[in-house]
Coordinates of C-alpha atoms and ligand atoms in Angstrom, one line a residue:
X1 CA 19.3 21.6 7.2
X2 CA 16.3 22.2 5.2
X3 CA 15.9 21.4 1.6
X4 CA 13.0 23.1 -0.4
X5 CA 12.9 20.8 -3.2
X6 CA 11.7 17.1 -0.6
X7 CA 8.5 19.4 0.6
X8 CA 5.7 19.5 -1.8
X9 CA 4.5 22.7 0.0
X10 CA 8.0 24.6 -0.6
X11 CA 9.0 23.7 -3.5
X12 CA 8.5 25.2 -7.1
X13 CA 7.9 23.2 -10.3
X14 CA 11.3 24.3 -11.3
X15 CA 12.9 22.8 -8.3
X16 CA 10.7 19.4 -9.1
X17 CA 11.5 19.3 -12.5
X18 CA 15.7 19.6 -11.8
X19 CA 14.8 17.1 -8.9
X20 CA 12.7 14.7 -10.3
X21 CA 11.2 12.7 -7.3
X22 CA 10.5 9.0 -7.6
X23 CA 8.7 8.5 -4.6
X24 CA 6.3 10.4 -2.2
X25 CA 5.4 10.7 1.9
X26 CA 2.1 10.8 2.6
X27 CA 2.4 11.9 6.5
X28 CA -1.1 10.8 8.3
X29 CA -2.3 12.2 11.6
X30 CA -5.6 12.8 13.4
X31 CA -6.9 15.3 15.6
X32 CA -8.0 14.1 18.7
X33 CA -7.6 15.1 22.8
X34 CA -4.4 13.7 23.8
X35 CA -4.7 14.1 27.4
X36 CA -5.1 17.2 29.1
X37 CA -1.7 18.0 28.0
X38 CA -1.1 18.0 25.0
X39 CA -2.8 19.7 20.9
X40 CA -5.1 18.2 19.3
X41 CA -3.0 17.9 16.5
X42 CA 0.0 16.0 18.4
X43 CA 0.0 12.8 15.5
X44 CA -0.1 15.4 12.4
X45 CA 2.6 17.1 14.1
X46 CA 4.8 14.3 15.2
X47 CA 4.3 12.7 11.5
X48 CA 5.0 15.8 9.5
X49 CA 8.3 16.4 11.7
X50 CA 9.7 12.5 11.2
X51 CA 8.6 13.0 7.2
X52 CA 10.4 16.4 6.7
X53 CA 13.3 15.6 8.2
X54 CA 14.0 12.1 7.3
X55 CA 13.2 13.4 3.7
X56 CA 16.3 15.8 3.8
X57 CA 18.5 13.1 5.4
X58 CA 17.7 10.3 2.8
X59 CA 17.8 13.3 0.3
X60 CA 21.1 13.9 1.2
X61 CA 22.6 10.3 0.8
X62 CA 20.6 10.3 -2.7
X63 CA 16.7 9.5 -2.5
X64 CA 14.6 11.2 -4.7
X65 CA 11.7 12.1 -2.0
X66 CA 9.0 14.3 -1.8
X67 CA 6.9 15.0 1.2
X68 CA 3.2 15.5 0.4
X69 CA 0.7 18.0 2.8
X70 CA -0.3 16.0 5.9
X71 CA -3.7 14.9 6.4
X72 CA -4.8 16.3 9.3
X73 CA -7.7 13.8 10.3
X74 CA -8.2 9.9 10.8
X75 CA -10.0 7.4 12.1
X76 CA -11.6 8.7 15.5
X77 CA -14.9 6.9 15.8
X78 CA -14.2 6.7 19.3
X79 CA -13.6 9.8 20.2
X80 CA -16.9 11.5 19.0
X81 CA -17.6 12.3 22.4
X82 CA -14.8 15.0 22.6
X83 CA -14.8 18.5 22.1
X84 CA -14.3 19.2 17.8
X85 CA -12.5 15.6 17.3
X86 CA -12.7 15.0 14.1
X87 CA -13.2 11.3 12.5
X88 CA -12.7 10.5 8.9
X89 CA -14.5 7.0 8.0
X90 CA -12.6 4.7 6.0
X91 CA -14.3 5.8 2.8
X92 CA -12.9 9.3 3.1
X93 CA -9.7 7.5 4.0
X94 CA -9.6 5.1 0.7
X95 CA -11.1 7.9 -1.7
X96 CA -8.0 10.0 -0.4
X97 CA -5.2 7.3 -1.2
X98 CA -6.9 6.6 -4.1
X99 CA -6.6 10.1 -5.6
X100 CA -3.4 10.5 -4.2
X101 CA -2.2 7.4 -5.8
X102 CA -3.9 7.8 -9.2
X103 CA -2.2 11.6 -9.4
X104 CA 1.4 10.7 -8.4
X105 CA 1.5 8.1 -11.3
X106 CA 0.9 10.1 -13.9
X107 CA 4.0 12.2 -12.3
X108 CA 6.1 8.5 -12.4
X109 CA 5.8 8.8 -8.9
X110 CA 5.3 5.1 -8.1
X111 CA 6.4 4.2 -5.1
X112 CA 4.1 5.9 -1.6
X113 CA 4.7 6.0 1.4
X114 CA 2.2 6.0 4.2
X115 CA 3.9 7.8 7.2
X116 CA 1.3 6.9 10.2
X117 CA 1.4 8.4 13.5
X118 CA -2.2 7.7 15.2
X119 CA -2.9 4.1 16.3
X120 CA -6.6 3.9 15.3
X121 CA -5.7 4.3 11.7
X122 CA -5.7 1.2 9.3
X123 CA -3.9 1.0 6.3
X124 CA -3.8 -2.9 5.1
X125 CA -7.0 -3.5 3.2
X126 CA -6.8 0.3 1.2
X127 CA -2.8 -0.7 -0.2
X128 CA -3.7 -4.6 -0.8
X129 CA -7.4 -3.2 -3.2
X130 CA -5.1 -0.2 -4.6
X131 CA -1.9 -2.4 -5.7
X132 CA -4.1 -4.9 -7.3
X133 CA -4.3 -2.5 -10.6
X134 CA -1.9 0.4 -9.9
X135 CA 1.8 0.5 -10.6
X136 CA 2.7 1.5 -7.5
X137 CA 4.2 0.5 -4.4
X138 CA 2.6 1.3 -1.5
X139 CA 4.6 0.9 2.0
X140 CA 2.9 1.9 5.5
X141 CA 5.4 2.9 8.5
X142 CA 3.5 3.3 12.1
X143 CA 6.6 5.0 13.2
X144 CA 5.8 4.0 17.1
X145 CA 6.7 0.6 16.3
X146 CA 9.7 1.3 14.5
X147 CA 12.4 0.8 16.9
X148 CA 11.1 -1.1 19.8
X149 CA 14.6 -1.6 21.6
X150 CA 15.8 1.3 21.8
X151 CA 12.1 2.9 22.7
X152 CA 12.0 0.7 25.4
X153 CA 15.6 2.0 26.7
X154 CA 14.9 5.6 26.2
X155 CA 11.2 5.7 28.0
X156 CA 10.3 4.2 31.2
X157 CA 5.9 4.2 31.2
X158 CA 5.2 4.4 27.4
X159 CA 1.8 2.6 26.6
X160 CA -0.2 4.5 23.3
X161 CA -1.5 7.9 23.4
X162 CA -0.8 11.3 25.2
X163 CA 1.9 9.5 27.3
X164 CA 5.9 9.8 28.1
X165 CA 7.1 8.9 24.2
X166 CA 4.7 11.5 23.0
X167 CA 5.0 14.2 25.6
X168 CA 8.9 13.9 25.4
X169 CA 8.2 13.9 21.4
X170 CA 6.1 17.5 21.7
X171 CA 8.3 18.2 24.3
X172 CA 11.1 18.5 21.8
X173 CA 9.3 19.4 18.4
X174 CA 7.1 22.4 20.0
X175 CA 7.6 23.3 23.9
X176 CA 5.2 25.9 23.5
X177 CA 2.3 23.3 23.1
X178 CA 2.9 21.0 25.7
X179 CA 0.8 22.2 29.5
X180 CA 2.9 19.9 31.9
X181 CA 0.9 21.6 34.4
X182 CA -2.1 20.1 33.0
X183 CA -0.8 16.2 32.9
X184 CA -2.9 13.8 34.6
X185 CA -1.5 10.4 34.8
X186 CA -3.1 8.6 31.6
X187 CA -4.5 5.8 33.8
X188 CA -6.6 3.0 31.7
X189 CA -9.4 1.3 33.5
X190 CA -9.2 -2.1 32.4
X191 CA -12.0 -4.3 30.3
X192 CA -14.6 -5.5 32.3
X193 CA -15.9 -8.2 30.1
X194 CA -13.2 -11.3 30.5
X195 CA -11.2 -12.3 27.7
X196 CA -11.5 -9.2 25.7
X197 CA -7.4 -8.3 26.7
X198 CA -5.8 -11.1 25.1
X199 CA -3.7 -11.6 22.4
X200 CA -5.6 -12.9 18.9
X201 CA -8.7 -10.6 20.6
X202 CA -9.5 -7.3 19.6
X203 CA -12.3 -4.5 19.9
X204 CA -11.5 -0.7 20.2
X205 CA -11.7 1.0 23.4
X206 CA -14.7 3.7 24.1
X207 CA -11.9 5.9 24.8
X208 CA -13.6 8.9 27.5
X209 CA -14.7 5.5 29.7
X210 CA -11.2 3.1 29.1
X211 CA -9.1 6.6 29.9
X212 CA -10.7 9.0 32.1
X213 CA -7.7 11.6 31.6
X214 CA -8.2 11.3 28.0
X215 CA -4.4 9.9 27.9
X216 CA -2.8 6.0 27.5
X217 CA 0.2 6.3 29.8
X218 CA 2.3 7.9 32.2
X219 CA 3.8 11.6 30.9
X220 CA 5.0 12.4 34.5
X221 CA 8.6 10.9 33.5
X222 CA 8.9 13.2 29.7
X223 CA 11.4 15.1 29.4
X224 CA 12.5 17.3 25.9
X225 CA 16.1 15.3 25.8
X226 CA 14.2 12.1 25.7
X227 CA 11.8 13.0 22.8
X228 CA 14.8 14.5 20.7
X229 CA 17.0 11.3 21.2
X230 CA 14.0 9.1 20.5
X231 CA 13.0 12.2 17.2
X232 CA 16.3 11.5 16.2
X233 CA 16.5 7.8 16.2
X234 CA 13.4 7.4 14.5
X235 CA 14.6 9.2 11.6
X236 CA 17.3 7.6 11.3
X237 CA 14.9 4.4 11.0
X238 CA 12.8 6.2 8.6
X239 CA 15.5 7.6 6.3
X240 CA 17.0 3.9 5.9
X241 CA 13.9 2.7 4.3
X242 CA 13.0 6.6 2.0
X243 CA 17.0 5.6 0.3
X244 CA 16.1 1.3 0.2
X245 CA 12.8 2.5 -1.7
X246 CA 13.9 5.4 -3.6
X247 CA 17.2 3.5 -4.8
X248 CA 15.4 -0.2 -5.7
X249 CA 15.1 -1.0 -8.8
X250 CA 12.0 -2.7 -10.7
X251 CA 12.0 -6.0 -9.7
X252 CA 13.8 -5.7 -6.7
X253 CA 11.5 -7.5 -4.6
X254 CA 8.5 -6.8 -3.8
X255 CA 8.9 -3.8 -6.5
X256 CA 8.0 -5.6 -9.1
Ligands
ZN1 ZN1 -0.9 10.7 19.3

């Protein structure tokens, strides 16, 4: 089922007007190598998919959600040694909420949701500087984190990037992107320099010299029913939250 009216790209300002949306989807990607395997544009795809569909399902049980164009780009400092990756600094990335945000409530839009799907994009600091004098609430899904559980039942080798969860994602969403021929085995060679892998420690990985494949995990074991159980779990996840949002009312904690 497709709804016009809870995509910002379909709809008409007639349909918006009978509709009257209360909150929006921001669906955030990057466009990066994921392996050998699989498009560049594997996260804007991925996030565009979970935000279209788990707008019509929460639209159907009575949210008032619109789904906004994806951005295409994000953080990718690392990957500057790739063929046309692209990498937005965090400037770009907080003059872009900061529009979007300053737009939508004006339209009593006022509650935005950040739909993530690429790991080396950071949210926090941009929604804790924008709520301090906007009327808005901002929430930020990473959708890989959403339902760990049942992630953890459905793949076998999942780590981060270009691996089985993804694969079997694309796998689903667009068979005719995925080269299974081309899948390596998304081997990481491990930190040389000791106590840089613990918890509480953190620095990004040059990502060409940490994953010579270009991929974080296994794809061998993907498979197109595992990426459309896991598609459709996830939305299910995502819808719950579109309806809690759209539904609250003001002061409803932490709408307030
Ligand atoms: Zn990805």
């Amino acid at each position: 089922m497709h709804l016009n009216q809870t995509k910002l790209m379909s709809a008409t300002q007639k349909e918006l007007l009978g509709y009257k949306p209360n909150t929006a989807i921001l669906p955030w990607g990057a466009t990066e190598a994921h392996g050998q395997h699989l498009p560049y544009g594997a996260d804007a795809i991925e996030t565009t998919a979970f935000a279209e569909h788990s707008a019509d399902l929460a639209s159907q049980d009575g949210a008032k959600v619109i789904v906004l164009p994806t951005i295409p780009f994000g953080n990718n400092a690392q990957q500057l040694d790739q063929v046309a990756a692209i990498h937005f600094n965090s400037i770009t990335t907080l003059s872009i909420l900061e529009d979007v945000t300053d737009s939508l409530i004006r339209q009593d839009i006022d509650r935005l949701i950040i739909l993530n799907a690429h790991g080396g994009n950071e949210f926090k600091p941009f929604v804790r500087d924008l709520m301090i004098d906007r009327d808005i609430l901002i929430i930020v899904i990473n959708f890989w984190q959403l339902i760990p559980e049942m992630q953890a039942k459905i793949f076998e080798e999942s780590l981060d990037h270009a691996d089985e969860m993804e694969t079997s994602l694309l796998l689903y969403l667009c068979p005719d992107r995925v080269r299974m021929n081309d899948a390596g085995t998304g081997k990481r060679i491990p930190f040389q320099i000791e106590g840089l892998s613990q918890p509480g420690v953190w620095t990004p990985r040059p990502w060409t010299a940490s994953h010579p494949d270009l991929g974080s995990g296994n794809p061998q074991k993907a498979t197109r029913e595992k990426g459309e159980q896991y598609f459709h779990a996830v939305c299910e996840a995502i819808k719950n939250i579109i309806l809690n949002i759209s539904t609250a009312k003001k002061g409803d904690l932490p709408y307030i």
